[in-house]
C-alpha positions as semicolon CSV with decimal commas, in nm:
position;residue;x (nm);y (nm);z (nm)
1;M;1,331;-0,089;0,572
2;I;1,463;-0,308;0,852
3;N;1,723;-0,045;0,945
4;R;1,450;0,221;0,960
5;R;1,234;0,002;1,190
6;F;1,535;-0,076;1,406
7;S;1,625;0,293;1,426
8;L;1,269;0,384;1,524
9;A;1,258;0,107;1,787
10;L;1,594;0,216;1,925
11;A;1,485;0,580;1,941
12;C;1,166;0,482;2,126
13;A;1,358;0,263;2,369
14;L;1,605;0,542;2,443
15;A;1,323;0,792;2,495
16;V;1,144;0,557;2,735
17;G;1,474;0,493;2,917
18;A;1,540;0,864;2,952
19;V;1,195;0,920;3,100
20;A;1,241;0,626;3,337
21;L;1,577;0,759;3,454
22;S;1,466;1,116;3,506
23;P;1,326;1,066;3,861
24;A;1,650;0,895;3,964
25;A;1,851;1,171;3,802
26;R;1,646;1,428;3,993
27;A;1,701;1,237;4,317
28;D;2,076;1,229;4,253
29;N;2,072;1,602;4,187
30;L;1,883;1,668;4,512
31;L;2,129;1,452;4,705
32;I;2,428;1,633;4,553
33;N;2,275;1,970;4,641
34;R;2,206;1,854;4,997
35;V;2,564;1,731;5,044
36;K;2,700;2,063;4,915
37;Q;2,473;2,252;5,153
38;E;2,579;2,034;5,447
39;K;2,949;2,097;5,373
40;G;2,889;2,471;5,401
41;M;2,718;2,440;5,740
42;N;2,867;2,416;6,084
43;L;2,747;2,065;6,177
44;P;2,880;1,835;6,450
45;T;3,169;1,632;6,315
46;R;3,236;1,261;6,334
47;G;3,400;1,162;6,662
48;M;3,268;1,447;6,877
49;T;3,124;1,331;7,210
50;M;2,770;1,401;7,323
51;A;2,906;1,646;7,581
52;Q;3,106;1,833;7,315
53;V;2,801;1,856;7,086
54;E;2,578;1,984;7,366
55;K;2,842;2,235;7,477
56;K;2,893;2,372;7,125
57;Y;2,535;2,357;6,988
58;G;2,324;2,365;7,303
59;A;2,060;2,121;7,413
60;P;1,876;1,944;7,130
61;Q;1,506;2,002;7,079
62;R;1,452;1,631;7,117
63;K;1,652;1,325;7,219
64;L;1,502;1,007;7,080
65;S;1,515;0,684;7,275
66;P;1,831;0,482;7,207
67;R;1,803;0,198;6,957
68;G;2,006;-0,121;6,924
69;G;2,257;-0,244;7,176
70;D;2,137;-0,602;7,159
71;S;2,472;-0,730;7,030
72;A;2,823;-0,620;6,933
73;K;2,707;-0,596;6,572
74;H;2,419;-0,366;6,676
75;P;2,567;-0,094;6,901
76;V;2,350;0,160;7,077
77;I;2,250;0,441;6,839
78;N;2,119;0,773;6,969
79;R;1,954;1,048;6,766
80;W;1,934;1,412;6,867
81;D;1,713;1,653;6,675
82;Y;1,805;2,020;6,643
83;A;1,607;2,283;6,451
84;T;1,816;2,257;6,133
85;F;2,004;1,928;6,167
86;I;2,001;1,579;6,317
87;V;2,295;1,411;6,491
88;Y;2,342;1,035;6,512
89;F;2,565;0,888;6,781
90;E;2,711;0,541;6,822
91;K;2,726;0,500;7,196
92;N;2,867;0,844;7,295
93;H;3,029;0,963;6,969
94;V;2,896;1,133;6,656
95;I;2,884;0,904;6,355
96;H;2,683;1,133;6,125
97;S;2,513;1,472;6,107
98;V;2,254;1,561;5,844
99;L;2,032;1,855;5,758
100;N;1,677;1,834;5,883
101;T;1,490;1,838;5,553
102;P;1,171;2,038;5,512
103;A;1,017;1,744;5,324
104;G;0,906;1,603;5,657
105;N;1,082;1,269;5,616
106;N;1,287;1,311;5,934
107;T;0,997;1,256;6,172
108;D;0,986;1,055;6,489
109;P;1,030;0,691;6,377
110;A;0,806;0,572;6,663
111;A;0,519;0,774;6,514
112;A;0,557;0,620;6,167
113;K;0,297;0,361;6,078
């Protein structure tokens, strides 16, 4: 009787845990798919200069105001938005390029409330 109750409680706990993990599992899956898609695209690579990016990909649709620069631990970060990707620069060099997601979460940070 006790084993049956324990088994039922364990089964319920596992079912609840599986449901609780499913959004995270979906998020992981979306991230993996996005990384795979980015690898197949011709994005600016780490270390490229701003001039090299602009020469190869053209002028960005938008250049956001630089952020940071108030200390050595907070260097100046620039963000350039292109139609399909976003490029982040530390000072004058690319540190990261990402796809511009259609979810709308890559909006102008100054407009966020």
